mmCIF file of C-alpha atoms and ligand atoms in Angstrom:
data_model
loop_
_atom_site.group_PDB
_atom_site.id
_atom_site.type_symbol
_atom_site.label_atom_id
_atom_site.label_comp_id
_atom_site.label_asym_id
_atom_site.label_seq_id
_atom_site.Cartn_x
_atom_site.Cartn_y
_atom_site.Cartn_z
ATOM 1 C CA MET S 1 25.078 42.317 -15.042
ATOM 2 C CA ARG S 2 25.153 38.557 -15.469
ATOM 3 C CA ARG S 3 27.627 36.386 -17.187
ATOM 4 C CA TYR S 4 25.653 33.616 -18.743
ATOM 5 C CA GLY S 5 26.790 30.057 -18.471
ATOM 6 C CA LYS S 6 29.069 30.732 -15.533
ATOM 7 C CA HIS S 7 28.161 31.582 -11.956
ATOM 8 C CA THR S 8 30.863 33.037 -9.773
ATOM 9 C CA ASP S 9 30.660 33.288 -6.030
ATOM 10 C CA GLU S 10 30.440 37.043 -6.415
ATOM 11 C CA ASP S 11 27.255 36.710 -8.405
ATOM 12 C CA ASP S 12 25.673 34.709 -5.637
ATOM 13 C CA VAL S 13 26.568 37.274 -3.044
ATOM 14 C CA ARG S 14 25.122 40.064 -5.102
ATOM 15 C CA VAL S 15 21.807 38.488 -6.036
ATOM 16 C CA ARG S 16 21.055 36.855 -2.700
ATOM 17 C CA PRO S 17 21.596 39.205 0.205
ATOM 18 C CA ASN S 18 18.971 37.247 2.136
ATOM 19 C CA ARG S 19 18.675 39.722 4.962
ATOM 20 C CA LYS S 20 15.624 39.639 7.173
ATOM 21 C CA GLY S 21 12.764 41.601 5.698
ATOM 22 C CA ASN S 22 14.396 41.652 2.336
ATOM 23 C CA ARG S 23 13.164 38.290 1.071
ATOM 24 C CA PRO S 24 10.987 38.059 -1.991
ATOM 25 C CA ARG S 25 7.379 37.500 -0.973
ATOM 26 C CA THR S 26 7.064 34.289 -2.925
ATOM 27 C CA SER S 27 9.399 32.428 -0.624
ATOM 28 C CA ILE S 28 7.243 33.257 2.423
ATOM 29 C CA ARG S 29 3.817 32.529 0.992
ATOM 30 C CA PRO S 30 3.034 28.931 0.135
ATOM 31 C CA LYS S 31 2.857 28.432 -3.577
ATOM 32 C CA HIS S 32 -0.536 27.912 -5.159
ATOM 33 C CA GLU S 33 -2.480 28.770 -2.061
ATOM 34 C CA ASP S 34 -5.611 29.029 -4.217
ATOM 35 C CA ALA S 35 -5.286 25.413 -5.388
ATOM 36 C CA SER S 36 -8.115 22.943 -4.715
ATOM 37 C CA GLU S 37 -7.720 19.721 -2.790
ATOM 38 C CA GLY S 38 -8.281 16.462 -4.637
ATOM 39 C CA PHE S 39 -8.087 12.713 -4.107
ATOM 40 C CA VAL S 40 -6.353 10.497 -6.678
ATOM 41 C CA VAL S 41 -8.581 7.570 -7.649
ATOM 42 C CA THR S 42 -6.577 6.091 -10.512
ATOM 43 C CA VAL S 43 -3.437 6.635 -12.578
ATOM 44 C CA ASP S 44 -3.063 5.684 -16.210
ATOM 45 C CA ARG S 45 0.206 6.453 -18.000
ATOM 46 C CA GLY S 46 0.742 9.932 -16.644
ATOM 47 C CA ARG S 47 -2.935 10.833 -16.609
ATOM 48 C CA LEU S 48 -4.468 10.938 -13.151
ATOM 49 C CA THR S 49 -8.137 10.811 -12.314
ATOM 50 C CA VAL S 50 -8.780 13.073 -9.358
ATOM 51 C CA LEU S 51 -11.897 13.711 -7.340
ATOM 52 C CA VAL S 52 -12.326 17.439 -6.583
ATOM 53 C CA ASP S 53 -15.463 18.655 -4.785
ATOM 54 C CA GLY S 54 -17.386 15.621 -5.997
ATOM 55 C CA ARG S 55 -16.317 16.155 -9.628
ATOM 56 C CA THR S 56 -14.110 13.721 -11.492
ATOM 57 C CA ILE S 57 -11.350 15.506 -13.357
ATOM 58 C CA THR S 58 -8.318 14.456 -15.384
ATOM 59 C CA ALA S 59 -4.985 15.908 -14.378
ATOM 60 C CA MET S 60 -1.295 15.583 -14.998
ATOM 61 C CA LYS S 61 1.685 16.258 -12.829
ATOM 62 C CA ALA S 62 3.035 19.819 -12.988
ATOM 63 C CA ARG S 63 6.680 19.966 -14.001
ATOM 64 C CA GLU S 64 7.589 21.624 -10.711
ATOM 65 C CA LEU S 65 6.825 18.369 -8.893
ATOM 66 C CA GLY S 66 9.986 16.948 -10.404
ATOM 67 C CA ARG S 67 10.427 13.252 -9.773
ATOM 68 C CA LYS S 68 7.830 13.076 -7.061
ATOM 69 C CA SER S 69 4.765 11.298 -8.317
ATOM 70 C CA ALA S 70 1.215 11.010 -7.127
ATOM 71 C CA VAL S 71 -0.314 7.578 -6.625
ATOM 72 C CA VAL S 72 -3.773 6.222 -5.912
ATOM 73 C CA GLY S 73 -4.926 7.387 -2.500
ATOM 74 C CA ASP S 74 -2.889 10.575 -2.584
ATOM 75 C CA GLN S 75 -4.328 13.856 -1.426
ATOM 76 C CA VAL S 76 -3.173 16.474 -3.950
ATOM 77 C CA ALA S 77 -3.455 20.198 -4.712
ATOM 78 C CA VAL S 78 -4.724 20.906 -8.243
ATOM 79 C CA VAL S 79 -4.933 24.076 -10.322
ATOM 80 C CA GLY S 80 -6.220 24.950 -13.781
ATOM 81 C CA ASP S 81 -9.454 23.830 -15.373
ATOM 82 C CA LEU S 82 -11.355 21.922 -12.689
ATOM 83 C CA SER S 83 -14.658 21.747 -14.553
ATOM 84 C CA GLY S 84 -14.269 18.075 -15.329
ATOM 85 C CA ASP S 85 -15.476 18.808 -18.884
ATOM 86 C CA LYS S 86 -14.310 16.591 -21.709
ATOM 87 C CA ASP S 87 -10.771 17.227 -22.956
ATOM 88 C CA THR S 88 -9.823 19.459 -20.030
ATOM 89 C CA LEU S 89 -6.623 18.823 -18.147
ATOM 90 C CA ALA S 90 -5.790 20.194 -14.705
ATOM 91 C CA ARG S 91 -2.358 20.297 -13.086
ATOM 92 C CA ILE S 92 -1.249 18.685 -9.853
ATOM 93 C CA VAL S 93 1.052 21.138 -8.100
ATOM 94 C CA ARG S 94 1.495 19.444 -4.747
ATOM 95 C CA VAL S 95 1.276 16.017 -3.166
ATOM 96 C CA GLU S 96 0.246 16.342 0.483
ATOM 97 C CA GLU S 97 2.059 14.516 3.214
ATOM 98 C CA ARG S 98 1.096 10.850 3.292
ATOM 99 C CA ARG S 99 -0.429 9.130 6.286
ATOM 100 C CA SER S 100 0.882 5.789 5.093
ATOM 101 C CA VAL S 101 2.764 4.366 2.138
ATOM 102 C CA LEU S 102 2.456 0.767 0.993
ATOM 103 C CA ARG S 103 5.587 -0.171 -0.953
ATOM 104 C CA ARG S 104 6.792 -3.212 -2.730
ATOM 105 C CA THR S 105 9.780 -4.154 -4.823
ATOM 106 C CA ALA S 106 9.675 -6.629 -7.704
ATOM 107 C CA ASP S 107 11.823 -8.991 -5.653
ATOM 108 C CA ASP S 108 13.916 -8.773 -2.516
ATOM 109 C CA ASP S 109 17.143 -7.887 -4.338
ATOM 110 C CA ASP S 110 15.518 -5.086 -6.258
ATOM 111 C CA PRO S 111 16.159 -1.678 -4.726
ATOM 112 C CA TYR S 112 13.535 -0.070 -6.979
ATOM 113 C CA GLU S 113 10.495 0.549 -4.827
ATOM 114 C CA ARG S 114 7.113 1.158 -6.206
ATOM 115 C CA VAL S 115 4.435 2.723 -4.095
ATOM 116 C CA VAL S 116 1.315 0.606 -4.391
ATOM 117 C CA VAL S 117 -1.058 3.002 -2.646
ATOM 118 C CA ALA S 118 -0.869 5.996 -0.327
ATOM 119 C CA ASN S 119 -2.951 6.809 2.739
ATOM 120 C CA ALA S 120 -4.524 3.373 3.175
ATOM 121 C CA ASP S 121 -5.446 2.325 6.713
ATOM 122 C CA GLN S 122 -5.946 -1.346 6.082
ATOM 123 C CA LEU S 123 -4.465 -4.002 3.825
ATOM 124 C CA ALA S 124 -6.904 -6.704 2.753
ATOM 125 C CA ILE S 125 -4.747 -9.689 1.791
ATOM 126 C CA VAL S 126 -6.950 -11.668 -0.560
ATOM 127 C CA THR S 127 -6.168 -15.385 -0.914
ATOM 128 C CA ALA S 128 -8.224 -18.021 -2.707
ATOM 129 C CA LEU S 129 -8.580 -21.291 -0.807
ATOM 130 C CA ALA S 130 -8.224 -23.005 -4.185
ATOM 131 C CA ASP S 131 -7.952 -22.065 -7.854
ATOM 132 C CA PRO S 132 -5.324 -20.594 -7.558
ATOM 133 C CA GLU S 133 -3.855 -22.556 -4.632
ATOM 134 C CA PRO S 134 -3.135 -20.508 -1.520
ATOM 135 C CA ARG S 135 0.525 -19.590 -1.076
ATOM 136 C CA PRO S 136 1.254 -18.841 2.568
ATOM 137 C CA ARG S 137 4.595 -17.250 1.653
ATOM 138 C CA LEU S 138 2.813 -14.464 -0.148
ATOM 139 C CA ILE S 139 0.470 -13.981 2.797
ATOM 140 C CA ASP S 140 3.465 -13.696 5.117
ATOM 141 C CA ARG S 141 5.084 -11.210 2.802
ATOM 142 C CA CYS S 142 1.985 -9.064 2.589
ATOM 143 C CA LEU S 143 1.704 -9.171 6.392
ATOM 144 C CA VAL S 144 5.262 -7.938 6.746
ATOM 145 C CA ALA S 145 4.600 -5.160 4.221
ATOM 146 C CA ALA S 146 1.452 -4.160 6.123
ATOM 147 C CA TYR S 147 3.221 -4.071 9.487
ATOM 148 C CA ASP S 148 6.114 -2.163 7.960
ATOM 149 C CA ALA S 149 3.754 0.431 6.482
ATOM 150 C CA GLY S 150 1.653 0.680 9.636
ATOM 151 C CA LEU S 151 -1.480 -0.726 7.971
ATOM 152 C CA GLU S 152 -3.829 -3.064 9.757
ATOM 153 C CA PRO S 153 -3.949 -6.398 7.976
ATOM 154 C CA LEU S 154 -7.149 -8.261 7.148
ATOM 155 C CA LEU S 155 -7.119 -11.754 5.652
ATOM 156 C CA VAL S 156 -9.821 -12.346 3.078
ATOM 157 C CA LEU S 157 -10.101 -16.011 2.152
ATOM 158 C CA THR S 158 -12.183 -16.474 -0.982
ATOM 159 C CA LYS S 159 -13.638 -19.498 -2.804
ATOM 160 C CA SER S 160 -14.534 -21.487 0.319
ATOM 161 C CA ASP S 161 -16.984 -23.294 -1.981
ATOM 162 C CA LEU S 162 -13.901 -25.012 -3.446
ATOM 163 C CA ALA S 163 -11.819 -25.798 -0.318
ATOM 164 C CA SER S 164 -11.885 -25.434 3.444
ATOM 165 C CA ALA S 165 -10.196 -22.574 5.296
ATOM 166 C CA GLU S 166 -9.238 -24.728 8.267
ATOM 167 C CA ASN S 167 -5.602 -25.513 7.434
ATOM 168 C CA LEU S 168 -4.702 -22.005 6.537
ATOM 169 C CA MET S 169 -6.357 -20.530 9.589
ATOM 170 C CA SER S 170 -4.549 -22.770 12.004
ATOM 171 C CA SER S 171 -1.199 -21.363 10.918
ATOM 172 C CA TYR S 172 -2.340 -17.746 11.345
ATOM 173 C CA GLY S 173 -4.189 -18.183 14.635
ATOM 174 C CA ALA S 174 -1.322 -17.028 16.826
ATOM 175 C CA LEU S 175 -0.855 -13.867 14.814
ATOM 176 C CA GLY S 176 -4.363 -12.799 15.719
ATOM 177 C CA VAL S 177 -4.950 -11.327 12.272
ATOM 178 C CA PRO S 178 -8.668 -10.711 11.656
ATOM 179 C CA TYR S 179 -10.092 -12.702 8.770
ATOM 180 C CA VAL S 180 -13.227 -13.235 6.722
ATOM 181 C CA VAL S 181 -14.105 -16.233 4.586
ATOM 182 C CA THR S 182 -16.283 -15.894 1.478
ATOM 183 C CA SER S 183 -17.759 -18.228 -1.134
ATOM 184 C CA ARG S 184 -19.424 -18.020 -4.517
ATOM 185 C CA GLU S 185 -22.850 -18.544 -2.992
ATOM 186 C CA GLU S 186 -22.308 -15.798 -0.453
ATOM 187 C CA LEU S 187 -21.183 -13.466 -3.220
ATOM 188 C CA ALA S 188 -24.472 -14.076 -5.005
ATOM 189 C CA ASP S 189 -26.749 -13.544 -2.026
ATOM 190 C CA GLY S 190 -24.916 -10.482 -0.691
ATOM 191 C CA GLU S 191 -23.659 -12.218 2.424
ATOM 192 C CA ALA S 192 -19.978 -11.973 1.395
ATOM 193 C CA ALA S 193 -20.216 -8.232 0.823
ATOM 194 C CA ASP S 194 -21.990 -7.738 4.168
ATOM 195 C CA ARG S 195 -19.354 -9.674 6.028
ATOM 196 C CA VAL S 196 -16.447 -7.856 4.438
ATOM 197 C CA ARG S 197 -18.156 -4.461 4.690
ATOM 198 C CA GLU S 198 -18.239 -4.748 8.464
ATOM 199 C CA ARG S 199 -14.458 -4.527 8.391
ATOM 200 C CA LEU S 200 -14.252 -1.542 6.057
ATOM 201 C CA ALA S 201 -16.238 1.173 7.786
ATOM 202 C CA GLY S 202 -14.462 4.486 8.168
ATOM 203 C CA ARG S 203 -11.274 3.313 6.488
ATOM 204 C CA VAL S 204 -9.361 3.169 3.257
ATOM 205 C CA THR S 205 -8.686 -0.478 2.447
ATOM 206 C CA ALA S 206 -6.370 -1.721 -0.290
ATOM 207 C CA PHE S 207 -7.055 -5.209 -1.699
ATOM 208 C CA VAL S 208 -3.930 -7.097 -2.759
ATOM 209 C CA GLY S 209 -3.157 -10.663 -3.812
ATOM 210 C CA HIS S 210 -2.278 -12.968 -6.677
ATOM 211 C CA SER S 211 -4.102 -12.695 -9.965
ATOM 212 C CA GLY S 212 -7.379 -14.618 -10.035
ATOM 213 C CA VAL S 213 -8.035 -14.782 -6.292
ATOM 214 C CA GLY S 214 -11.198 -12.710 -6.678
ATOM 215 C CA LYS S 215 -10.232 -9.173 -5.646
ATOM 216 C CA THR S 216 -12.277 -7.474 -8.340
ATOM 217 C CA THR S 217 -15.194 -9.880 -7.881
ATOM 218 C CA LEU S 218 -15.302 -8.832 -4.249
ATOM 219 C CA VAL S 219 -14.940 -5.120 -4.960
ATOM 220 C CA ASN S 220 -17.768 -5.415 -7.502
ATOM 221 C CA ALA S 221 -19.950 -6.980 -4.805
ATOM 222 C CA LEU S 222 -19.082 -4.134 -2.450
ATOM 223 C CA VAL S 223 -19.634 -1.352 -4.995
ATOM 224 C CA PRO S 224 -22.341 -2.824 -7.255
ATOM 225 C CA ASP S 225 -22.835 0.225 -9.492
ATOM 226 C CA ARG S 226 -19.229 0.122 -10.699
ATOM 227 C CA GLN S 227 -18.659 -3.247 -12.327
ATOM 228 C CA ARG S 228 -15.021 -3.779 -13.285
ATOM 229 C CA THR S 229 -13.999 -6.644 -15.534
ATOM 230 C CA THR S 230 -13.118 -9.959 -13.898
ATOM 231 C CA GLY S 231 -11.212 -12.827 -15.520
ATOM 232 C CA HIS S 232 -11.248 -16.603 -15.434
ATOM 233 C CA VAL S 233 -8.512 -18.622 -13.891
ATOM 234 C CA ASN S 234 -6.683 -20.757 -16.432
ATOM 235 C CA ALA S 235 -7.828 -24.358 -15.888
ATOM 236 C CA VAL S 236 -4.457 -25.841 -16.884
ATOM 237 C CA THR S 237 -1.954 -23.579 -15.108
ATOM 238 C CA GLY S 238 -4.285 -22.615 -12.252
ATOM 239 C CA ARG S 239 -3.255 -18.997 -12.664
ATOM 240 C CA GLY S 240 -5.185 -15.805 -13.084
ATOM 241 C CA ARG S 241 -4.899 -13.704 -16.225
ATOM 242 C CA HIS S 242 -3.931 -10.353 -14.764
ATOM 243 C CA THR S 243 -7.261 -8.912 -15.743
ATOM 244 C CA THR S 244 -6.976 -5.772 -13.643
ATOM 245 C CA THR S 245 -4.183 -3.532 -14.908
ATOM 246 C CA SER S 246 -4.464 -0.427 -12.750
ATOM 247 C CA ALA S 247 -5.342 0.382 -9.171
ATOM 248 C CA LEU S 248 -8.690 2.086 -8.657
ATOM 249 C CA ALA S 249 -10.176 3.622 -5.517
ATOM 250 C CA LEU S 250 -13.944 3.355 -5.152
ATOM 251 C CA PRO S 251 -16.161 4.837 -2.442
ATOM 252 C CA LEU S 252 -18.422 2.421 -0.583
ATOM 253 C CA PRO S 253 -22.058 3.185 -1.428
ATOM 254 C CA ASP S 254 -22.922 4.331 2.096
ATOM 255 C CA GLY S 255 -19.948 6.715 2.093
ATOM 256 C CA SER S 256 -18.356 4.897 5.005
ATOM 257 C CA GLY S 257 -14.994 4.209 3.440
ATOM 258 C CA TRP S 258 -12.953 3.493 0.334
ATOM 259 C CA VAL S 259 -11.855 0.271 -1.281
ATOM 260 C CA ILE S 260 -8.875 0.108 -3.639
ATOM 261 C CA ASP S 261 -8.778 -2.702 -6.188
ATOM 262 C CA THR S 262 -5.229 -3.416 -7.372
ATOM 263 C CA PRO S 263 -3.694 -5.537 -10.149
ATOM 264 C CA GLY S 264 -2.693 -9.078 -9.178
ATOM 265 C CA VAL S 265 0.933 -9.438 -8.090
ATOM 266 C CA ARG S 266 3.345 -12.283 -8.864
ATOM 267 C CA SER S 267 5.494 -11.490 -5.876
ATOM 268 C CA PHE S 268 5.792 -8.999 -3.083
ATOM 269 C CA GLY S 269 9.419 -7.932 -2.749
ATOM 270 C CA LEU S 270 10.452 -6.664 0.668
ATOM 271 C CA HIS S 271 13.756 -4.976 -0.060
ATOM 272 C CA HIS S 272 12.665 -1.824 1.807
ATOM 273 C CA VAL S 273 11.461 -3.446 5.009
ATOM 274 C CA ASP S 274 12.927 -2.439 8.357
ATOM 275 C CA PRO S 275 12.587 -5.315 10.884
ATOM 276 C CA SER S 276 12.268 -2.877 13.774
ATOM 277 C CA ARG S 277 9.061 -1.536 12.266
ATOM 278 C CA VAL S 278 7.713 -5.074 11.935
ATOM 279 C CA ILE S 279 8.269 -5.625 15.654
ATOM 280 C CA HIS S 280 5.966 -2.692 16.428
ATOM 281 C CA ALA S 281 3.165 -4.978 15.362
ATOM 282 C CA PHE S 282 4.120 -7.330 18.215
ATOM 283 C CA PRO S 283 3.643 -5.209 21.350
ATOM 284 C CA ASP S 284 3.819 -8.339 23.529
ATOM 285 C CA LEU S 285 7.357 -9.069 22.249
ATOM 286 C CA GLU S 286 8.764 -5.610 21.615
ATOM 287 C CA PRO S 287 9.761 -4.807 25.236
ATOM 288 C CA GLY S 288 11.700 -8.087 25.293
ATOM 289 C CA THR S 289 14.058 -6.830 22.577
ATOM 290 C CA GLU S 290 15.683 -4.425 25.034
ATOM 291 C CA GLY S 291 18.194 -7.085 26.018
ATOM 292 C CA CYS S 292 19.069 -7.949 22.398
ATOM 293 C CA PRO S 293 22.497 -7.274 20.884
ATOM 294 C CA ARG S 294 22.694 -4.303 18.533
ATOM 295 C CA ALA S 295 21.016 -4.840 15.157
ATOM 296 C CA CYS S 296 19.715 -8.189 16.344
ATOM 297 C CA SER S 297 17.979 -10.162 13.640
ATOM 298 C CA HIS S 298 15.895 -11.724 16.451
ATOM 299 C CA ASP S 299 16.840 -15.102 15.119
ATOM 300 C CA GLU S 300 20.314 -15.592 16.593
ATOM 301 C CA VAL S 301 21.719 -17.243 19.725
ATOM 302 C CA ASP S 302 22.008 -14.021 21.728
ATOM 303 C CA CYS S 303 18.506 -12.831 20.954
ATOM 304 C CA ALA S 304 16.800 -11.885 24.209
ATOM 305 C CA LEU S 305 13.383 -12.891 22.988
ATOM 306 C CA ASP S 306 13.935 -16.571 23.852
ATOM 307 C CA GLN S 307 14.413 -15.645 27.497
ATOM 308 C CA TRP S 308 11.446 -13.265 27.323
ATOM 309 C CA VAL S 309 9.230 -16.119 26.261
ATOM 310 C CA THR S 310 10.782 -18.602 28.721
ATOM 311 C CA ASP S 311 10.040 -16.113 31.505
ATOM 312 C CA GLY S 312 6.408 -16.233 30.522
ATOM 313 C CA HIS S 313 6.052 -12.658 29.198
ATOM 314 C CA ALA S 314 4.681 -13.808 25.858
ATOM 315 C CA ASP S 315 3.313 -16.850 24.071
ATOM 316 C CA PRO S 316 6.058 -18.923 22.332
ATOM 317 C CA GLN S 317 3.737 -19.226 19.321
ATOM 318 C CA ARG S 318 3.957 -15.478 18.882
ATOM 319 C CA LEU S 319 7.739 -15.561 18.776
ATOM 320 C CA TYR S 320 7.574 -18.389 16.282
ATOM 321 C CA SER S 321 5.222 -16.309 14.116
ATOM 322 C CA LEU S 322 7.409 -13.225 14.329
ATOM 323 C CA ARG S 323 10.451 -15.240 13.295
ATOM 324 C CA ARG S 324 8.613 -16.824 10.435
ATOM 325 C CA LEU S 325 7.633 -13.375 9.164
ATOM 326 C CA LEU S 326 11.107 -11.891 9.533
ATOM 327 C CA GLU S 327 12.582 -14.912 7.825
ATOM 328 C CA THR S 328 10.172 -14.611 4.936
ATOM 329 C CA ARG S 329 12.500 -12.029 3.445
ATOM 330 C CA GLU S 330 15.301 -14.575 3.250
ATOM 331 C CA ARG S 331 13.259 -17.093 1.346
ATOM 332 C CA ARG S 332 11.864 -17.292 -2.119
ATOM 333 C CA GLU S 333 8.128 -17.310 -2.436
ATOM 334 C CA GLY S 334 7.769 -20.817 -3.761
ATOM 335 C CA ASP S 335 9.805 -22.378 -0.924
HETATM 336 N N1 LIG J 401 -15.675 -20.580 -7.129
HETATM 337 C C1 LIG J 401 -15.458 -19.300 -6.854
HETATM 338 N N2 LIG J 401 -14.958 -18.506 -7.807
HETATM 339 C C2 LIG J 401 -14.746 -17.192 -7.515
HETATM 340 C C3 LIG J 401 -15.013 -16.657 -6.226
HETATM 341 N N3 LIG J 401 -14.672 -15.355 -6.243
HETATM 342 C C4 LIG J 401 -14.195 -15.085 -7.478
HETATM 343 N N4 LIG J 401 -14.237 -16.189 -8.260
HETATM 344 C C5 LIG J 401 -13.822 -16.327 -9.669
HETATM 345 O O1 LIG J 401 -12.419 -16.145 -9.763
HETATM 346 C C6 LIG J 401 -12.069 -15.607 -11.043
HETATM 347 C C7 LIG J 401 -11.100 -14.456 -10.895
HETATM 348 O O2 LIG J 401 -11.744 -13.382 -10.265
HETATM 349 P P1 LIG J 401 -11.231 -11.856 -10.358
HETATM 350 O O3 LIG J 401 -12.135 -11.076 -9.465
HETATM 351 O O4 LIG J 401 -11.083 -11.414 -11.747
HETATM 352 O O5 LIG J 401 -9.793 -12.001 -9.697
HETATM 353 P P2 LIG J 401 -8.724 -10.828 -9.389
HETATM 354 O O6 LIG J 401 -8.104 -11.158 -8.092
HETATM 355 O O7 LIG J 401 -9.358 -9.501 -9.529
HETATM 356 O O8 LIG J 401 -7.643 -11.060 -10.546
HETATM 357 P P3 LIG J 401 -6.623 -9.985 -11.252
HETATM 358 O O9 LIG J 401 -7.417 -8.772 -11.626
HETATM 359 O O10 LIG J 401 -6.115 -10.717 -12.432
HETATM 360 O O11 LIG J 401 -5.570 -9.707 -10.249
HETATM 361 C C8 LIG J 401 -13.404 -15.242 -11.708
HETATM 362 O O12 LIG J 401 -13.723 -16.264 -12.625
HETATM 363 C C9 LIG J 401 -14.375 -15.233 -10.555
HETATM 364 O O13 LIG J 401 -15.695 -15.520 -10.941
HETATM 365 C C10 LIG J 401 -15.561 -17.562 -5.229
HETATM 366 O O14 LIG J 401 -15.813 -17.194 -4.070
HETATM 367 N N5 LIG J 401 -15.754 -18.860 -5.597
HETATM 368 MG MG1 LIG J 402 -8.912 -7.881 -10.698
HETATM 369 ZN ZN1 LIG J 403 16.654 -10.173 19.230
#
């Protein structure tokens, strides 16, 4: 007998004895064990495009997932109609554990995190050498986000037909971040795609950067049979037009990896970043933090890293770079 609307402790005792061997079978067996595995390639207002056994299907989140959402790059379990036929809709019943999560907030004060992509291995930080002007602050911010998420960063400097890469490279030399430089001419003759492709084999790479830097142009060169729309940069403001509006994962033609084109960002908020995870990306400095005071910002008088460098354990340029990156959270992007 149940009194509706009100649960007493007695009720709980009666309906849940929870003795060994007396549990309902459903709580032992994983739910939906007959579900198929899929890979989320794009998300558009609650509709997800999922690749299942080579078929492209449309799916939506099952209610049981609650607030948890699937993003591009997620590995998911799907049930229902998996034919991929027109007007069919499958259900996503589980989001598998993520290997990595790239997050950003709208700005540093904003606690609302959005997940940009899941399960990426590499973050390609795309910066135009001109048109729009490079903004090193954004590069620094993307680097911090990559280190925080455990992604390997790759700098992609586009439009070298318009300006030289020299200045920018000199300030990133000490960080040892791999980079490629591309130009309009090299896009046309396939050289740009070849050069970038060398860095993509066997990995999932997300392309991020300001609007108009040439992310989609590059992805189109890498995956020529899937031409996405590109947009012109406004000649007066020097800004892109936010042509790409949703992230899309595309397989490289030789099957050696995935590239994820993303919408241009105005900023890359780092509210969620934990400095100790950023230091993991600096194995030459990390052991030196042992002598630091608790919760050291690594930019204070008692920081042990100064002594570490003075003692010759690491290059002072590296400490300078680390501090610049950690400090990037304290500054506005235009500074
Ligand atoms: N001169 C020159 N222009 C380029 C190069 N690469 C891309 N562009 C141009 O830059 C403009 C913007 O390119 P998109 O690929 O749409 O830029 P995006 O980064 O995808 O921009 P959003 O989707 O808005 O974030 C287009 O007019 C491209 O033709 C390059 O190497 N040199
Ligand atoms: Mg684009
Ligand atoms: Zn310190």
